[in-house]
Amino acid sequence: MTQRTFLGRILPLGLACGLVTTAWAAAPMELSVIDRAVADFTGARAGEPGGAKLPVDRRLRLTDCQAPLELQWFGRDQRSVQVACPTAGWKIYVAVDGASDRRALGTGSAQPVEKGPAIVKRGETVSILMRGKGFSLSRHGSAAEDGAQGEWIKVRAGGERTETLRAVVLRPGQVGIDLP
């Protein structure tokens, strides 16, 4: 076999492998991953109060994110969640329905709340949503007492046995604290 024939057979194969590798590396982001991340962040699925208004538009083509997604509340009334990929350099905004739960955290003033059925039980693992000006974070903890939606209860941050915090019950499994 001559060198020319060898190159004639190998070169197309090498080019095809290169194209496949390039296509694989540029695979689009699986948008259901973003939907799940937003649902975990807000504590509600798309279409539910407090969750995304709609799933992410399936026509959107984003580069696959090779790092954990970064999520934070966006907007003065926090009616959107900003989802960013630090490695791919993209960010999108997902509209959220029912911002009233987040605004209900309020200033911490004692307002009468009509007590409904307890949706958080003592000892239950809860997600503690803490928000301040320009940031929000979430941490796991446990409820130190039962609580109905909108009621202030004591909670303990993940694994800490001594100190309790006061948080308002937002929904089953989620409580919140607004920081100044």
mmCIF file of C-alpha atoms in Angstrom:
data_model
loop_
_atom_site.group_PDB
_atom_site.id
_atom_site.type_symbol
_atom_site.label_atom_id
_atom_site.label_comp_id
_atom_site.label_asym_id
_atom_site.label_seq_id
_atom_site.Cartn_x
_atom_site.Cartn_y
_atom_site.Cartn_z
ATOM 1 C CA MET A 1 0.000 0.000 0.000
ATOM 2 C CA THR A 2 1.432 3.359 -0.938
ATOM 3 C CA GLN A 3 1.569 6.296 1.447
ATOM 4 C CA ARG A 4 -0.949 8.143 -0.711
ATOM 5 C CA THR A 5 -3.468 5.264 -0.537
ATOM 6 C CA PHE A 6 -2.921 4.914 3.208
ATOM 7 C CA LEU A 7 -3.569 8.648 3.772
ATOM 8 C CA GLY A 8 -6.566 8.465 1.443
ATOM 9 C CA ARG A 9 -8.138 5.829 3.707
ATOM 10 C CA ILE A 10 -7.041 7.129 7.122
ATOM 11 C CA LEU A 11 -7.573 10.874 6.610
ATOM 12 C CA PRO A 12 -11.377 10.670 6.114
ATOM 13 C CA LEU A 13 -11.648 8.390 9.155
ATOM 14 C CA GLY A 14 -9.641 10.867 11.260
ATOM 15 C CA LEU A 15 -11.787 13.775 10.082
ATOM 16 C CA ALA A 16 -14.964 11.850 10.892
ATOM 17 C CA CYS A 17 -13.670 11.079 14.399
ATOM 18 C CA GLY A 18 -12.791 14.740 14.890
ATOM 19 C CA LEU A 19 -16.288 15.834 13.856
ATOM 20 C CA VAL A 20 -17.897 13.311 16.188
ATOM 21 C CA THR A 21 -15.686 14.481 19.064
ATOM 22 C CA THR A 22 -16.506 18.125 18.330
ATOM 23 C CA ALA A 23 -20.240 17.378 18.128
ATOM 24 C CA TRP A 24 -20.090 15.407 21.380
ATOM 25 C CA ALA A 25 -18.180 18.171 23.188
ATOM 26 C CA ALA A 26 -20.730 20.761 22.044
ATOM 27 C CA ALA A 27 -23.721 18.722 23.236
ATOM 28 C CA PRO A 28 -26.559 20.971 24.390
ATOM 29 C CA MET A 29 -27.573 21.307 28.027
ATOM 30 C CA GLU A 30 -30.378 18.969 29.069
ATOM 31 C CA LEU A 31 -33.063 21.539 29.942
ATOM 32 C CA SER A 32 -34.862 19.218 32.361
ATOM 33 C CA VAL A 33 -31.784 19.565 34.607
ATOM 34 C CA ILE A 34 -32.488 23.305 34.826
ATOM 35 C CA ASP A 35 -36.176 22.644 35.544
ATOM 36 C CA ARG A 36 -35.228 20.300 38.425
ATOM 37 C CA ALA A 37 -32.659 22.767 39.800
ATOM 38 C CA VAL A 38 -35.236 25.589 39.833
ATOM 39 C CA ALA A 39 -37.802 23.298 41.512
ATOM 40 C CA ASP A 40 -35.262 22.331 44.190
ATOM 41 C CA PHE A 41 -34.316 25.983 44.684
ATOM 42 C CA THR A 42 -37.900 27.291 44.991
ATOM 43 C CA GLY A 43 -39.350 24.246 46.711
ATOM 44 C CA ALA A 44 -42.138 23.877 44.107
ATOM 45 C CA ARG A 45 -42.453 22.326 40.659
ATOM 46 C CA ALA A 46 -43.190 24.297 37.500
ATOM 47 C CA GLY A 47 -46.811 25.425 37.392
ATOM 48 C CA GLU A 48 -47.268 25.202 41.185
ATOM 49 C CA PRO A 49 -47.520 28.293 43.422
ATOM 50 C CA GLY A 50 -43.981 29.365 44.283
ATOM 51 C CA GLY A 51 -42.435 27.418 41.404
ATOM 52 C CA ALA A 52 -41.484 28.334 37.852
ATOM 53 C CA LYS A 53 -44.417 29.633 35.814
ATOM 54 C CA LEU A 54 -43.426 27.337 32.941
ATOM 55 C CA PRO A 55 -40.695 24.797 32.194
ATOM 56 C CA VAL A 56 -37.650 26.176 30.378
ATOM 57 C CA ASP A 57 -38.429 26.692 26.671
ATOM 58 C CA ARG A 58 -37.315 23.523 24.875
ATOM 59 C CA ARG A 59 -36.213 25.533 21.819
ATOM 60 C CA LEU A 60 -33.394 27.000 23.888
ATOM 61 C CA ARG A 61 -29.906 25.640 23.047
ATOM 62 C CA LEU A 62 -27.354 26.100 25.819
ATOM 63 C CA THR A 63 -23.879 24.629 26.050
ATOM 64 C CA ASP A 64 -23.764 21.749 28.533
ATOM 65 C CA CYS A 65 -22.623 22.944 31.956
ATOM 66 C CA GLN A 66 -19.629 21.070 33.342
ATOM 67 C CA ALA A 67 -20.022 22.596 36.847
ATOM 68 C CA PRO A 68 -22.916 22.843 39.302
ATOM 69 C CA LEU A 69 -25.506 25.415 38.260
ATOM 70 C CA GLU A 70 -25.578 28.647 40.283
ATOM 71 C CA LEU A 71 -29.094 29.802 41.243
ATOM 72 C CA GLN A 72 -30.203 32.973 42.993
ATOM 73 C CA TRP A 73 -33.315 35.083 43.302
ATOM 74 C CA PHE A 74 -33.481 37.943 40.806
ATOM 75 C CA GLY A 75 -35.421 41.197 40.767
ATOM 76 C CA ARG A 76 -36.686 43.565 43.394
ATOM 77 C CA ASP A 77 -39.767 41.420 44.073
ATOM 78 C CA GLN A 78 -37.842 38.191 43.426
ATOM 79 C CA ARG A 79 -40.194 37.064 40.689
ATOM 80 C CA SER A 80 -37.423 35.300 38.776
ATOM 81 C CA VAL A 81 -34.626 32.865 39.430
ATOM 82 C CA GLN A 82 -31.299 33.537 37.733
ATOM 83 C CA VAL A 83 -29.690 30.272 36.589
ATOM 84 C CA ALA A 84 -26.028 30.559 35.550
ATOM 85 C CA CYS A 85 -23.348 28.181 34.355
ATOM 86 C CA PRO A 86 -19.921 29.434 35.475
ATOM 87 C CA THR A 87 -17.965 27.216 33.061
ATOM 88 C CA ALA A 88 -20.027 27.815 29.902
ATOM 89 C CA GLY A 89 -20.639 31.504 30.618
ATOM 90 C CA TRP A 90 -24.407 31.565 30.085
ATOM 91 C CA LYS A 91 -27.229 32.691 32.362
ATOM 92 C CA ILE A 92 -30.989 32.607 31.980
ATOM 93 C CA TYR A 93 -33.888 33.939 34.019
ATOM 94 C CA VAL A 94 -36.854 31.751 34.936
ATOM 95 C CA ALA A 95 -40.116 33.503 35.869
ATOM 96 C CA VAL A 96 -41.574 32.311 39.180
ATOM 97 C CA ASP A 97 -45.253 32.163 40.105
ATOM 98 C CA GLY A 98 -46.520 33.133 43.543
ATOM 99 C CA ALA A 99 -43.914 35.520 44.906
ATOM 100 C CA SER A 100 -46.293 36.078 47.815
ATOM 101 C CA ASP A 101 -44.671 33.239 49.789
ATOM 102 C CA ARG A 102 -41.305 34.996 49.671
ATOM 103 C CA ARG A 103 -42.808 38.373 50.505
ATOM 104 C CA ALA A 104 -44.701 36.747 53.402
ATOM 105 C CA LEU A 105 -41.392 36.412 55.213
ATOM 106 C CA GLY A 106 -41.778 40.126 55.787
ATOM 107 C CA THR A 107 -40.073 42.045 58.533
ATOM 108 C CA GLY A 108 -40.613 39.530 61.284
ATOM 109 C CA SER A 109 -43.390 41.550 62.892
ATOM 110 C CA ALA A 110 -45.941 39.553 64.788
ATOM 111 C CA GLN A 111 -49.064 39.508 62.656
ATOM 112 C CA PRO A 112 -52.031 37.357 63.560
ATOM 113 C CA VAL A 113 -52.106 34.242 61.440
ATOM 114 C CA GLU A 114 -55.160 32.060 61.198
ATOM 115 C CA LYS A 115 -53.755 28.733 62.258
ATOM 116 C CA GLY A 116 -54.396 25.918 59.824
ATOM 117 C CA PRO A 117 -53.233 22.331 59.946
ATOM 118 C CA ALA A 118 -49.566 21.763 60.733
ATOM 119 C CA ILE A 119 -47.660 21.154 57.485
ATOM 120 C CA VAL A 120 -44.261 20.943 59.190
ATOM 121 C CA LYS A 121 -43.852 18.494 62.070
ATOM 122 C CA ARG A 122 -41.384 18.585 64.957
ATOM 123 C CA GLY A 123 -38.201 16.674 64.079
ATOM 124 C CA GLU A 124 -38.911 16.849 60.336
ATOM 125 C CA THR A 125 -36.031 17.750 58.017
ATOM 126 C CA VAL A 126 -36.711 21.132 56.424
ATOM 127 C CA SER A 127 -35.038 23.412 53.912
ATOM 128 C CA ILE A 128 -34.257 26.768 55.556
ATOM 129 C CA LEU A 129 -34.353 29.588 52.986
ATOM 130 C CA MET A 130 -32.417 32.655 54.161
ATOM 131 C CA ARG A 131 -32.593 35.876 52.149
ATOM 132 C CA GLY A 132 -30.945 39.246 52.410
ATOM 133 C CA LYS A 133 -30.394 42.198 50.143
ATOM 134 C CA GLY A 134 -28.857 40.775 46.971
ATOM 135 C CA PHE A 135 -28.483 37.164 48.075
ATOM 136 C CA SER A 136 -30.321 34.052 49.128
ATOM 137 C CA LEU A 137 -29.136 30.715 50.393
ATOM 138 C CA SER A 138 -30.660 27.495 51.490
ATOM 139 C CA ARG A 139 -29.601 25.088 54.214
ATOM 140 C CA HIS A 140 -31.002 21.887 55.621
ATOM 141 C CA GLY A 141 -32.186 21.794 59.196
ATOM 142 C CA SER A 142 -34.850 20.304 61.412
ATOM 143 C CA ALA A 143 -38.058 21.698 62.840
ATOM 144 C CA ALA A 144 -38.048 22.077 66.625
ATOM 145 C CA GLU A 145 -41.849 22.403 66.709
ATOM 146 C CA ASP A 146 -44.947 21.856 64.567
ATOM 147 C CA GLY A 147 -46.136 24.676 62.324
ATOM 148 C CA ALA A 148 -48.885 25.666 59.916
ATOM 149 C CA GLN A 149 -48.289 27.684 56.745
ATOM 150 C CA GLY A 150 -47.418 31.305 57.626
ATOM 151 C CA GLU A 151 -46.676 30.458 61.262
ATOM 152 C CA TRP A 152 -43.320 31.230 62.918
ATOM 153 C CA ILE A 153 -41.595 28.189 64.418
ATOM 154 C CA LYS A 154 -38.227 27.286 65.921
ATOM 155 C CA VAL A 155 -35.778 25.382 63.687
ATOM 156 C CA ARG A 156 -32.239 24.072 64.099
ATOM 157 C CA ALA A 157 -29.721 24.484 61.284
ATOM 158 C CA GLY A 158 -28.226 21.199 59.958
ATOM 159 C CA GLY A 159 -26.886 19.053 62.758
ATOM 160 C CA GLU A 160 -26.584 21.826 65.366
ATOM 161 C CA ARG A 161 -28.149 20.719 68.644
ATOM 162 C CA THR A 162 -28.160 23.828 70.810
ATOM 163 C CA GLU A 163 -29.149 27.040 69.049
ATOM 164 C CA THR A 164 -32.567 27.493 67.439
ATOM 165 C CA LEU A 165 -33.682 30.044 64.854
ATOM 166 C CA ARG A 166 -37.154 31.461 64.236
ATOM 167 C CA ALA A 167 -38.493 30.937 60.716
ATOM 168 C CA VAL A 168 -41.852 31.191 58.997
ATOM 169 C CA VAL A 169 -43.380 28.062 57.448
ATOM 170 C CA LEU A 170 -43.637 28.583 53.679
ATOM 171 C CA ARG A 171 -44.808 25.169 52.501
ATOM 172 C CA PRO A 172 -44.338 21.530 53.496
ATOM 173 C CA GLY A 173 -40.638 20.959 54.118
ATOM 174 C CA GLN A 174 -39.597 24.625 53.689
ATOM 175 C CA VAL A 175 -39.236 27.514 56.133
ATOM 176 C CA GLY A 176 -37.805 30.965 55.569
ATOM 177 C CA ILE A 177 -35.929 33.802 57.239
ATOM 178 C CA ASP A 178 -35.500 37.329 55.831
ATOM 179 C CA LEU A 179 -32.290 39.040 56.916
ATOM 180 C CA PRO A 180 -31.906 42.843 57.007
#
